[in-house]
Amino acid sequence: MFPAESPSHTFRPLSLLQSLLLLQALGRGLGRASPAGGPLEDVVIERYHVPRSCPREVQMGDFVRYHYNGTFEDGKKFDSSYDRSTLVAIVVGVGRLITGMDRGLMGMCVNERRRLIVPPHLGYGSIGVAGLIPPDATLYFDVVLLDVWNKADTVQVSILLRPPHCPRMVQDTDFVRYHYNGTLLDGTTFDTSYSRNHTYNTYIGQGYIIPGMDQGLQGVCIGERRRITVPPHLAYGENGTGDKIPGSAVLIFDVHVIDFHNPADPVEIKTLSRPPESCNETSKLGDFIRYHYNCSLLDGTRLFSSHDFGAPQEATLGANKVIEGLDTGLQGMCVGERRQLVVPPHLAHGESGARGVPGSAVLLFEVELVSREDGLPTGYLFVWHKDPPASLFEDMDLNKDGEVPPEEFSSFIKAQVNEGKGRLMPGQDPEKTIGDMFQNQDRNQDGKITAEELKLKSDEDQERVHEEL
């Protein structure tokens, strides 16, 4: 879609022929008798192509755009808009055209083709136009109407398809993603988002798009298809834009809304099912969880699923390992619970999107919590369930030689875990975690731990507090 521009409501200057038409319309002697003294003939209208659909007919005061060929009775051409590659754009029924043309255009449909036979007294009369149209000439016009509108026109909205479930409709300040085909009234395509394989994304009611589209998208539902007809004074005015939208053109947009959101939207959480047994503990920040998920766009486009990998996804809540909206939506769940999460883009992948995720896309998740383990405090790799042994180093020094190598340290920690006396950080490789713990305690990095080096994490934290104090 093209950006909004300031529309203009003035009309273009008349061409030379149109000026002559106007002067002759003002100056001819209407109401005089025919040379034979009989009644004057009216304009003859031959409708040789009438479109099947005609939602609107030309009325007095309408602004029209049309092409024509003008000939005499012998077929000789005296003028043609095609030769100038410019449509006639003018208001009908207000004396700006010869009377025969004014009458001949009335009731015409867009894309209709007519032949008008204009007798002299409804054309240029007994005077003619010097060097162009002789006196008392009957004129033949082949006309095709391409556009019609009125300055009193408003935006017209036709709902083509509305989904049965529409919990929310677009309002000002919402951000909308939609596809569209843009055509002129005669069916000529001037733009389409489908050719770019990318939705048009914009805020509504903020002046980022033409006023007619701002109005036409109000109240639309996700998944809705509608046709929006925009008069030129609510589009690009008399100047048009680019080489595809001419001046004073009515625009038709066939729109399909993919999704929308508001920058103030939170995560929407809907519980789909809960386990039948009672749930005393729910997931919280710091917990290590396993969960299954399906992720799609709001239009149903499937993106990702943990089922494709044959195993649940793993994450520590609050550790910035998943998008913020999903992290929030996974908190407070019971094991076995299923939820639906609607995550706005500012809590997902933002305006830029991610691999496989369009920019500014609202994401729909269906999640199921498979398991949950209490997390550890920040900075801890292992915690004791009760107080640690009073003789910790002696218990760890299995061969009693005053030193604890990696093998003895690993055997001791694993024994504590197996006996239920402590636990390692969940979601990590136990061997790596134990190796990191050993490196932390081997302060001189000589490959063994002595009694002087061994310190509990809680004791280290307390020492730092005293040092700071």
Tab-separated table of C-alpha atoms in Angstrom:
chain	number	residue	atom	x	y	z
A	1	MET	CA	0.000	0.000	0.000
A	2	PHE	CA	1.132	3.531	-0.588
A	3	PRO	CA	1.634	6.015	2.250
A	4	ALA	CA	-1.005	8.567	3.083
A	5	GLU	CA	-0.900	11.886	1.275
A	6	SER	CA	-2.940	15.037	1.675
A	7	PRO	CA	-5.919	14.708	-0.682
A	8	SER	CA	-7.149	17.659	-2.712
A	9	HIS	CA	-10.728	18.400	-3.624
A	10	THR	CA	-10.203	20.807	-6.539
A	11	PHE	CA	-10.696	19.785	-10.158
A	12	ARG	CA	-8.069	19.696	-12.871
A	13	PRO	CA	-7.945	22.472	-15.492
A	14	LEU	CA	-10.031	21.696	-18.575
A	15	SER	CA	-8.318	20.576	-21.785
A	16	LEU	CA	-8.656	22.641	-24.951
A	17	LEU	CA	-11.524	20.539	-26.223
A	18	GLN	CA	-13.278	20.571	-22.846
A	19	SER	CA	-12.963	24.366	-22.782
A	20	LEU	CA	-14.536	24.505	-26.203
A	21	LEU	CA	-17.269	22.162	-25.059
A	22	LEU	CA	-17.993	24.425	-22.120
A	23	LEU	CA	-17.972	27.611	-24.189
A	24	GLN	CA	-20.263	26.088	-26.770
A	25	ALA	CA	-22.578	24.757	-24.082
A	26	LEU	CA	-22.874	28.255	-22.661
A	27	GLY	CA	-23.126	30.052	-25.985
A	28	ARG	CA	-25.314	27.857	-28.171
A	29	GLY	CA	-28.942	28.802	-28.867
A	30	LEU	CA	-30.940	26.081	-27.189
A	31	GLY	CA	-34.675	25.672	-27.752
A	32	ARG	CA	-34.681	26.872	-31.328
A	33	ALA	CA	-36.767	24.989	-33.901
A	34	SER	CA	-35.246	22.507	-36.309
A	35	PRO	CA	-34.683	23.724	-39.875
A	36	ALA	CA	-37.838	21.865	-40.982
A	37	GLY	CA	-39.826	23.367	-38.153
A	38	GLY	CA	-40.393	19.925	-36.505
A	39	PRO	CA	-39.548	18.818	-32.945
A	40	LEU	CA	-35.883	18.720	-31.966
A	41	GLU	CA	-34.208	15.336	-31.651
A	42	ASP	CA	-32.828	14.107	-28.341
A	43	VAL	CA	-29.472	12.372	-27.902
A	44	VAL	CA	-29.564	8.738	-29.045
A	45	ILE	CA	-27.940	6.237	-26.627
A	46	GLU	CA	-26.808	2.778	-27.749
A	47	ARG	CA	-25.660	0.643	-24.790
A	48	TYR	CA	-23.573	-1.978	-26.547
A	49	HIS	CA	-21.780	-3.299	-23.446
A	50	VAL	CA	-23.369	-3.318	-19.991
A	51	PRO	CA	-21.460	-5.016	-17.126
A	52	ARG	CA	-23.270	-7.669	-15.119
A	53	SER	CA	-22.724	-5.794	-11.895
A	54	CYS	CA	-23.661	-2.142	-11.674
A	55	PRO	CA	-23.754	-1.043	-8.035
A	56	ARG	CA	-23.902	2.613	-9.026
A	57	GLU	CA	-25.071	4.692	-11.989
A	58	VAL	CA	-23.935	8.186	-12.956
A	59	GLN	CA	-26.137	10.944	-11.561
A	60	MET	CA	-26.121	14.710	-11.923
A	61	GLY	CA	-23.256	16.245	-9.975
A	62	ASP	CA	-21.084	13.112	-10.059
A	63	PHE	CA	-17.415	13.284	-10.951
A	64	VAL	CA	-16.597	10.863	-13.778
A	65	ARG	CA	-13.517	9.652	-15.609
A	66	TYR	CA	-13.998	8.231	-19.111
A	67	HIS	CA	-12.367	7.607	-22.471
A	68	TYR	CA	-14.022	8.464	-25.778
A	69	ASN	CA	-13.615	8.613	-29.543
A	70	GLY	CA	-15.477	11.416	-31.325
A	71	THR	CA	-16.408	11.053	-35.034
A	72	PHE	CA	-18.700	12.560	-37.642
A	73	GLU	CA	-21.418	10.677	-39.481
A	74	ASP	CA	-18.940	9.637	-42.189
A	75	GLY	CA	-16.627	8.079	-39.574
A	76	LYS	CA	-13.991	10.794	-39.683
A	77	LYS	CA	-12.472	11.323	-36.237
A	78	PHE	CA	-12.432	14.824	-34.849
A	79	ASP	CA	-11.131	14.067	-31.348
A	80	SER	CA	-10.115	11.208	-29.037
A	81	SER	CA	-8.987	11.012	-25.415
A	82	TYR	CA	-7.011	7.893	-26.357
A	83	ASP	CA	-4.752	9.985	-28.605
A	84	ARG	CA	-3.802	12.056	-25.552
A	85	SER	CA	-3.514	8.977	-23.280
A	86	THR	CA	-5.539	10.971	-20.768
A	87	LEU	CA	-8.997	10.273	-19.405
A	88	VAL	CA	-11.597	13.007	-19.339
A	89	ALA	CA	-12.152	13.849	-15.656
A	90	ILE	CA	-15.079	16.184	-15.055
A	91	VAL	CA	-18.340	16.775	-13.181
A	92	VAL	CA	-21.469	15.911	-15.191
A	93	GLY	CA	-24.796	17.672	-15.242
A	94	VAL	CA	-23.540	21.133	-14.249
A	95	GLY	CA	-22.946	22.650	-17.696
A	96	ARG	CA	-19.293	21.790	-18.106
A	97	LEU	CA	-20.031	19.503	-21.058
A	98	ILE	CA	-22.187	19.899	-24.148
A	99	THR	CA	-25.756	18.977	-23.304
A	100	GLY	CA	-25.677	15.842	-25.428
A	101	MET	CA	-22.711	14.446	-23.520
A	102	ASP	CA	-24.226	15.437	-20.168
A	103	ARG	CA	-27.409	13.557	-21.050
A	104	GLY	CA	-25.608	10.640	-22.628
A	105	LEU	CA	-23.545	9.892	-19.530
A	106	MET	CA	-26.495	9.814	-17.131
A	107	GLY	CA	-27.272	6.364	-15.718
A	108	MET	CA	-24.016	4.904	-17.010
A	109	CYS	CA	-22.201	2.109	-15.133
A	110	VAL	CA	-18.463	1.685	-14.637
A	111	ASN	CA	-17.027	-0.349	-17.560
A	112	GLU	CA	-20.180	0.273	-19.615
A	113	ARG	CA	-19.668	1.202	-23.266
A	114	ARG	CA	-22.072	3.476	-25.090
A	115	ARG	CA	-22.438	5.099	-28.466
A	116	LEU	CA	-23.968	8.543	-28.238
A	117	ILE	CA	-25.450	10.254	-31.291
A	118	VAL	CA	-25.645	13.941	-30.470
A	119	PRO	CA	-27.755	16.153	-32.754
A	120	PRO	CA	-26.400	19.642	-33.535
A	121	HIS	CA	-28.631	21.535	-31.113
A	122	LEU	CA	-27.262	19.386	-28.242
A	123	GLY	CA	-23.701	19.726	-29.510
A	124	TYR	CA	-22.183	22.818	-31.145
A	125	GLY	CA	-25.287	24.035	-32.971
A	126	SER	CA	-25.192	26.232	-36.070
A	127	ILE	CA	-21.880	27.797	-35.067
A	128	GLY	CA	-19.634	24.719	-34.685
A	129	VAL	CA	-15.995	25.024	-33.665
A	130	ALA	CA	-13.795	26.771	-36.170
A	131	GLY	CA	-11.371	24.409	-37.855
A	132	LEU	CA	-12.618	21.420	-35.866
A	133	ILE	CA	-16.395	20.915	-35.998
A	134	PRO	CA	-18.531	22.348	-38.853
A	135	PRO	CA	-21.893	24.036	-38.191
A	136	ASP	CA	-24.979	21.827	-37.710
A	137	ALA	CA	-22.826	18.681	-37.306
A	138	THR	CA	-24.207	15.514	-35.776
A	139	LEU	CA	-21.575	14.015	-33.464
A	140	TYR	CA	-20.911	10.373	-32.628
A	141	PHE	CA	-19.145	9.487	-29.353
A	142	ASP	CA	-17.982	6.005	-28.342
A	143	VAL	CA	-17.601	6.229	-24.566
A	144	VAL	CA	-16.333	3.850	-21.850
A	145	LEU	CA	-16.832	4.900	-18.238
A	146	LEU	CA	-13.976	3.997	-15.895
A	147	ASP	CA	-14.793	5.809	-12.657
A	148	VAL	CA	-17.590	7.666	-10.869
A	149	TRP	CA	-17.821	9.302	-7.473
A	150	ASN	CA	-19.344	12.237	-5.667
A	151	LYS	CA	-17.791	14.664	-3.202
A	152	ALA	CA	-20.451	13.572	-0.705
A	153	ASP	CA	-19.298	9.920	-0.899
A	154	THR	CA	-18.031	8.166	2.223
A	155	VAL	CA	-16.040	4.955	2.643
A	156	GLN	CA	-18.108	1.908	1.720
A	157	VAL	CA	-17.442	-1.395	3.516
A	158	SER	CA	-18.751	-4.760	2.346
A	159	ILE	CA	-18.080	-7.737	4.620
A	160	LEU	CA	-17.210	-10.701	2.415
A	161	LEU	CA	-16.435	-13.205	5.200
A	162	ARG	CA	-16.570	-12.808	8.943
A	163	PRO	CA	-15.447	-15.665	11.218
A	164	PRO	CA	-18.133	-16.986	13.581
A	165	HIS	CA	-15.949	-16.280	16.607
A	166	CYS	CA	-14.834	-12.648	16.899
A	167	PRO	CA	-13.921	-11.826	20.506
A	168	ARG	CA	-12.270	-8.561	19.582
A	169	MET	CA	-12.456	-5.939	16.811
A	170	VAL	CA	-9.884	-3.424	15.585
A	171	GLN	CA	-9.878	-0.016	17.259
A	172	ASP	CA	-7.705	3.088	17.043
A	173	THR	CA	-4.068	2.522	18.115
A	174	ASP	CA	-4.237	-1.208	17.266
A	175	PHE	CA	-1.477	-2.616	15.072
A	176	VAL	CA	-2.866	-4.660	12.167
A	177	ARG	CA	-1.293	-7.134	9.749
A	178	TYR	CA	-3.315	-7.736	6.614
A	179	HIS	CA	-3.125	-8.774	2.990
A	180	TYR	CA	-4.871	-6.805	0.273
A	181	ASN	CA	-5.531	-6.483	-3.439
A	182	GLY	CA	-5.937	-2.904	-4.621
A	183	THR	CA	-7.876	-2.139	-7.826
A	184	LEU	CA	-9.449	0.800	-9.591
A	185	LEU	CA	-13.200	0.781	-10.248
A	186	ASP	CA	-12.643	-0.652	-13.722
A	187	GLY	CA	-10.810	-3.637	-12.216
A	188	THR	CA	-7.249	-2.509	-12.997
A	189	THR	CA	-4.882	-3.726	-10.271
A	190	PHE	CA	-2.615	-1.015	-8.880
A	191	ASP	CA	-1.041	-2.912	-5.991
A	192	THR	CA	-1.198	-6.167	-4.030
A	193	SER	CA	0.572	-7.365	-0.904
A	194	TYR	CA	0.384	-10.968	-2.129
A	195	SER	CA	2.916	-10.244	-4.866
A	196	ARG	CA	5.437	-9.369	-2.159
A	197	ASN	CA	4.515	-12.416	-0.043
A	198	HIS	CA	4.371	-10.091	2.939
A	199	THR	CA	1.505	-8.581	4.888
A	200	TYR	CA	1.038	-4.845	5.149
A	201	ASN	CA	1.601	-3.870	8.788
A	202	THR	CA	0.435	-0.602	10.281
A	203	TYR	CA	-1.148	1.214	13.197
A	204	ILE	CA	-4.784	2.209	12.808
A	205	GLY	CA	-6.083	5.713	13.454
A	206	GLN	CA	-2.612	7.264	13.636
A	207	GLY	CA	-2.411	8.753	10.141
A	208	TYR	CA	0.022	6.194	8.731
A	209	ILE	CA	-2.344	5.171	5.922
A	210	ILE	CA	-4.885	7.015	3.772
A	211	PRO	CA	-7.946	8.204	5.729
A	212	GLY	CA	-10.282	5.865	3.857
A	213	MET	CA	-8.340	2.770	4.936
A	214	ASP	CA	-8.105	4.064	8.500
A	215	GLN	CA	-11.902	4.226	8.514
A	216	GLY	CA	-12.470	1.022	6.565
A	217	LEU	CA	-10.432	-1.172	8.920
A	218	GLN	CA	-12.264	-0.077	12.055
A	219	GLY	CA	-14.231	-2.918	13.643
A	220	VAL	CA	-12.621	-5.686	11.592
A	221	CYS	CA	-12.083	-9.171	13.106
A	222	ILE	CA	-9.079	-11.466	12.838
A	223	GLY	CA	-9.607	-13.638	9.769
A	224	GLU	CA	-12.243	-11.320	8.302
A	225	ARG	CA	-12.347	-10.489	4.607
A	226	ARG	CA	-13.896	-7.215	3.544
A	227	ARG	CA	-14.050	-4.914	0.548
A	228	ILE	CA	-13.316	-1.242	1.207
A	229	THR	CA	-14.252	1.326	-1.447
A	230	VAL	CA	-12.487	4.633	-0.935
A	231	PRO	CA	-13.426	7.855	-2.790
A	232	PRO	CA	-10.483	9.964	-3.956
A	233	HIS	CA	-10.962	12.733	-1.377
A	234	LEU	CA	-10.243	10.044	1.265
A	235	ALA	CA	-7.407	8.515	-0.781
A	236	TYR	CA	-4.905	10.325	-3.020
A	237	GLY	CA	-7.057	13.194	-4.251
A	238	GLU	CA	-6.843	14.799	-7.669
A	239	ASN	CA	-3.081	14.208	-8.005
A	240	GLY	CA	-3.039	10.446	-7.504
A	241	THR	CA	0.279	8.821	-6.630
A	242	GLY	CA	2.999	7.030	-8.548
A	243	ASP	CA	2.264	5.705	-12.027
A	244	LYS	CA	-0.480	3.284	-10.985
A	245	ILE	CA	-3.054	5.481	-9.218
A	246	PRO	CA	-4.353	8.311	-11.404
A	247	GLY	CA	-5.759	11.523	-10.054
A	248	SER	CA	-9.357	11.539	-8.767
A	249	ALA	CA	-9.505	7.726	-8.733
A	250	VAL	CA	-11.828	5.629	-6.574
A	251	LEU	CA	-9.865	2.777	-4.955
A	252	ILE	CA	-11.120	-0.681	-4.012
A	253	PHE	CA	-9.261	-2.777	-1.442
A	254	ASP	CA	-10.059	-6.447	-0.886
A	255	VAL	CA	-8.606	-7.022	2.560
A	256	HIS	CA	-7.863	-10.157	4.592
A	257	VAL	CA	-6.896	-9.429	8.203
A	258	ILE	CA	-4.278	-11.876	9.505
A	259	ASP	CA	-3.957	-10.584	13.066
A	260	PHE	CA	-3.847	-7.469	15.180
A	261	HIS	CA	-2.776	-6.441	18.647
A	262	ASN	CA	-2.274	-3.391	20.807
A	263	PRO	CA	1.094	-2.400	22.305
A	264	ALA	CA	-0.583	-2.521	25.740
A	265	ASP	CA	-1.752	-6.137	25.335
A	266	PRO	CA	-0.622	-8.688	27.949
A	267	VAL	CA	-0.356	-12.430	27.361
A	268	GLU	CA	-3.802	-13.986	27.086
A	269	ILE	CA	-4.008	-17.221	29.069
A	270	LYS	CA	-6.817	-19.740	28.689
A	271	THR	CA	-6.840	-23.028	30.607
A	272	LEU	CA	-7.875	-25.876	28.337
A	273	SER	CA	-7.702	-28.702	30.907
A	274	ARG	CA	-6.349	-29.432	34.359
A	275	PRO	CA	-5.305	-32.776	35.877
A	276	PRO	CA	-8.070	-34.554	37.800
A	277	GLU	CA	-5.967	-34.925	40.937
A	278	SER	CA	-5.341	-32.012	43.259
A	279	CYS	CA	-2.417	-29.713	42.493
A	280	ASN	CA	-0.568	-28.356	45.520
A	281	GLU	CA	2.420	-26.892	43.691
A	282	THR	CA	2.559	-24.932	40.439
A	283	SER	CA	5.414	-23.777	38.266
A	284	LYS	CA	7.221	-20.635	39.379
A	285	LEU	CA	10.250	-18.545	38.554
A	286	GLY	CA	13.440	-20.549	38.858
A	287	ASP	CA	11.740	-23.909	38.293
A	288	PHE	CA	13.098	-26.295	35.727
A	289	ILE	CA	10.224	-27.506	33.570
A	290	ARG	CA	9.549	-29.812	30.652
A	291	TYR	CA	6.623	-29.008	28.400
A	292	HIS	CA	5.126	-29.815	25.032
A	293	TYR	CA	3.931	-27.042	22.747
A	294	ASN	CA	2.405	-26.285	19.366
A	295	CYS	CA	3.008	-22.796	17.966
A	296	SER	CA	1.071	-21.155	15.117
A	297	LEU	CA	0.017	-17.782	13.777
A	298	LEU	CA	-3.510	-16.563	14.474
A	299	ASP	CA	-4.587	-17.452	10.935
A	300	GLY	CA	-3.715	-21.093	11.650
A	301	THR	CA	-0.330	-21.170	9.926
A	302	ARG	CA	1.698	-23.800	11.773
A	303	LEU	CA	5.179	-22.721	12.861
A	304	PHE	CA	6.796	-25.092	15.373
A	305	SER	CA	5.973	-28.042	17.620
A	306	SER	CA	7.925	-29.916	20.263
A	307	HIS	CA	6.235	-33.082	18.992
A	308	ASP	CA	8.350	-32.790	15.838
A	309	PHE	CA	11.415	-33.495	17.994
A	310	GLY	CA	9.900	-36.397	19.899
A	311	ALA	CA	10.709	-34.893	23.299
A	312	PRO	CA	9.423	-32.090	25.506
A	313	GLN	CA	11.062	-28.686	25.487
A	314	GLU	CA	13.140	-27.877	28.576
A	315	ALA	CA	13.539	-24.480	30.216
A	316	THR	CA	14.259	-22.767	33.502
A	317	LEU	CA	11.567	-20.180	34.127
A	318	GLY	CA	12.877	-16.658	34.429
A	319	ALA	CA	16.267	-17.519	32.931
A	320	ASN	CA	15.600	-15.722	29.624
A	321	LYS	CA	15.731	-18.973	27.719
A	322	VAL	CA	12.322	-18.521	26.053
A	323	ILE	CA	10.396	-15.470	24.832
A	324	GLU	CA	8.945	-13.334	27.608
A	325	GLY	CA	5.311	-14.061	26.800
A	326	LEU	CA	5.820	-17.820	26.832
A	327	ASP	CA	7.810	-17.608	30.073
A	328	THR	CA	4.903	-15.736	31.657
A	329	GLY	CA	2.302	-18.125	30.302
A	330	LEU	CA	4.113	-21.183	31.674
A	331	GLN	CA	4.071	-19.897	35.251
A	332	GLY	CA	1.419	-21.038	37.710
A	333	MET	CA	0.762	-24.320	35.888
A	334	CYS	CA	0.109	-27.744	37.371
A	335	VAL	CA	1.861	-30.762	35.934
A	336	GLY	CA	-0.512	-32.172	33.316
A	337	GLU	CA	-2.283	-28.850	32.768
A	338	ARG	CA	-2.922	-27.629	29.212
A	339	ARG	CA	-3.174	-23.960	28.270
A	340	GLN	CA	-3.684	-21.751	25.263
A	341	LEU	CA	-1.473	-18.660	25.162
A	342	VAL	CA	-1.880	-15.669	22.852
A	343	VAL	CA	1.428	-13.777	22.841
A	344	PRO	CA	1.604	-10.274	21.304
A	345	PRO	CA	4.756	-9.470	19.331
A	346	HIS	CA	6.235	-7.098	21.925
A	347	LEU	CA	6.369	-10.142	24.238
A	348	ALA	CA	7.542	-12.455	21.452
A	349	HIS	CA	9.838	-11.685	18.498
A	350	GLY	CA	8.945	-8.019	17.972
A	351	GLU	CA	8.873	-6.096	14.719
A	352	SER	CA	11.801	-7.992	13.220
A	353	GLY	CA	10.381	-11.467	13.777
A	354	ALA	CA	12.648	-14.504	13.874
A	355	ARG	CA	13.509	-17.448	11.704
A	356	GLY	CA	10.162	-18.692	10.438
A	357	VAL	CA	8.232	-16.008	12.361
A	358	PRO	CA	7.010	-12.877	10.510
A	359	GLY	CA	7.700	-9.472	11.991
A	360	SER	CA	5.029	-8.083	14.352
A	361	ALA	CA	3.254	-11.453	14.436
A	362	VAL	CA	0.930	-12.501	17.262
A	363	LEU	CA	1.742	-16.083	18.278
A	364	LEU	CA	-0.674	-18.769	19.447
A	365	PHE	CA	0.696	-21.509	21.724
A	366	GLU	CA	-0.925	-24.651	23.058
A	367	VAL	CA	1.245	-25.882	25.929
A	368	GLU	CA	1.163	-28.856	28.277
A	369	LEU	CA	3.347	-29.009	31.415
A	370	VAL	CA	4.992	-32.434	31.549
A	371	SER	CA	7.173	-32.077	34.642
A	372	ARG	CA	8.443	-29.539	37.134
A	373	GLU	CA	11.441	-29.393	39.446
A	374	ASP	CA	12.213	-26.718	42.002
A	375	GLY	CA	15.017	-24.520	40.798
A	376	LEU	CA	18.095	-23.465	42.749
A	377	PRO	CA	18.887	-19.985	44.028
A	378	THR	CA	20.786	-17.793	41.593
A	379	GLY	CA	24.466	-18.759	41.440
A	380	TYR	CA	24.010	-22.189	43.069
A	381	LEU	CA	24.898	-25.472	41.362
A	382	PHE	CA	23.995	-27.743	44.291
A	383	VAL	CA	21.925	-27.349	47.450
A	384	TRP	CA	21.508	-29.456	50.556
A	385	HIS	CA	18.014	-30.467	51.603
A	386	LYS	CA	19.107	-30.196	55.239
A	387	ASP	CA	22.244	-28.919	56.923
A	388	PRO	CA	25.443	-30.210	55.316
A	389	PRO	CA	27.630	-32.693	57.289
A	390	ALA	CA	29.610	-31.081	60.091
A	391	SER	CA	32.741	-32.894	58.926
A	392	LEU	CA	32.210	-32.163	55.239
A	393	PHE	CA	35.833	-32.317	54.095
A	394	GLU	CA	36.550	-35.519	56.047
A	395	ASP	CA	33.493	-37.212	54.508
A	396	MET	CA	34.538	-36.065	51.043
A	397	ASP	CA	38.180	-37.234	51.498
A	398	LEU	CA	37.381	-40.880	50.869
A	399	ASN	CA	40.996	-42.197	51.128
A	400	LYS	CA	41.852	-39.873	54.020
A	401	ASP	CA	45.012	-38.459	52.443
A	402	GLY	CA	44.087	-34.813	53.098
A	403	GLU	CA	43.289	-34.108	49.451
A	404	VAL	CA	40.153	-34.499	47.313
A	405	PRO	CA	40.795	-35.152	43.593
A	406	PRO	CA	37.997	-34.872	40.969
A	407	GLU	CA	37.090	-38.572	41.226
A	408	GLU	CA	36.488	-38.444	44.985
A	409	PHE	CA	34.563	-35.153	44.694
A	410	SER	CA	32.287	-36.574	41.966
A	411	SER	CA	31.633	-39.810	43.880
A	412	PHE	CA	30.723	-37.888	47.040
A	413	ILE	CA	28.307	-35.460	45.317
A	414	LYS	CA	26.578	-38.255	43.402
A	415	ALA	CA	26.147	-40.202	46.649
A	416	GLN	CA	24.466	-37.180	48.284
A	417	VAL	CA	22.054	-36.890	45.354
A	418	ASN	CA	21.260	-40.618	45.321
A	419	GLU	CA	20.607	-40.621	49.069
A	420	GLY	CA	18.264	-37.629	48.750
A	421	LYS	CA	20.464	-35.353	50.849
A	422	GLY	CA	20.954	-32.724	48.144
A	423	ARG	CA	20.282	-31.967	44.506
A	424	LEU	CA	22.078	-30.539	41.535
A	425	MET	CA	20.856	-27.717	39.310
A	426	PRO	CA	18.091	-29.247	37.179
A	427	GLY	CA	18.200	-29.271	33.409
A	428	GLN	CA	21.992	-29.452	33.169
A	429	ASP	CA	24.420	-32.275	32.427
A	430	PRO	CA	25.268	-33.640	35.933
A	431	GLU	CA	28.877	-34.394	34.973
A	432	LYS	CA	29.430	-30.858	33.737
A	433	THR	CA	27.764	-29.363	36.795
A	434	ILE	CA	29.920	-31.422	39.139
A	435	GLY	CA	32.986	-30.469	37.096
A	436	ASP	CA	32.100	-26.780	37.455
A	437	MET	CA	31.620	-27.252	41.192
A	438	PHE	CA	35.074	-28.835	41.473
A	439	GLN	CA	36.687	-25.996	39.514
A	440	ASN	CA	35.051	-23.469	41.861
A	441	GLN	CA	36.490	-25.219	44.928
A	442	ASP	CA	39.949	-25.904	43.463
A	443	ARG	CA	40.981	-22.343	44.055
A	444	ASN	CA	44.670	-22.691	43.154
A	445	GLN	CA	43.796	-24.885	40.157
A	446	ASP	CA	46.237	-27.640	41.129
A	447	GLY	CA	43.759	-30.464	40.425
A	448	LYS	CA	42.811	-31.198	44.050
A	449	ILE	CA	40.832	-29.597	46.884
A	450	THR	CA	42.238	-29.116	50.370
A	451	ALA	CA	40.402	-28.410	53.614
A	452	GLU	CA	41.507	-24.784	53.422
A	453	GLU	CA	40.044	-24.392	49.922
A	454	LEU	CA	36.662	-26.030	50.573
A	455	LYS	CA	33.911	-23.533	51.314
A	456	LEU	CA	30.157	-23.690	51.072
A	457	LYS	CA	28.448	-21.233	48.730
A	458	SER	CA	26.411	-19.868	51.641
A	459	ASP	CA	29.604	-19.237	53.617
A	460	GLU	CA	31.172	-17.477	50.630
A	461	ASP	CA	28.133	-15.234	50.283
A	462	GLN	CA	28.273	-14.385	53.994
A	463	GLU	CA	31.959	-13.531	53.724
A	464	ARG	CA	31.227	-11.147	50.860
A	465	VAL	CA	28.552	-9.461	52.927
A	466	HIS	CA	31.052	-8.865	55.750
A	467	GLU	CA	33.658	-7.612	53.302
A	468	GLU	CA	31.171	-5.129	51.873
A	469	LEU	CA	30.142	-4.023	55.351
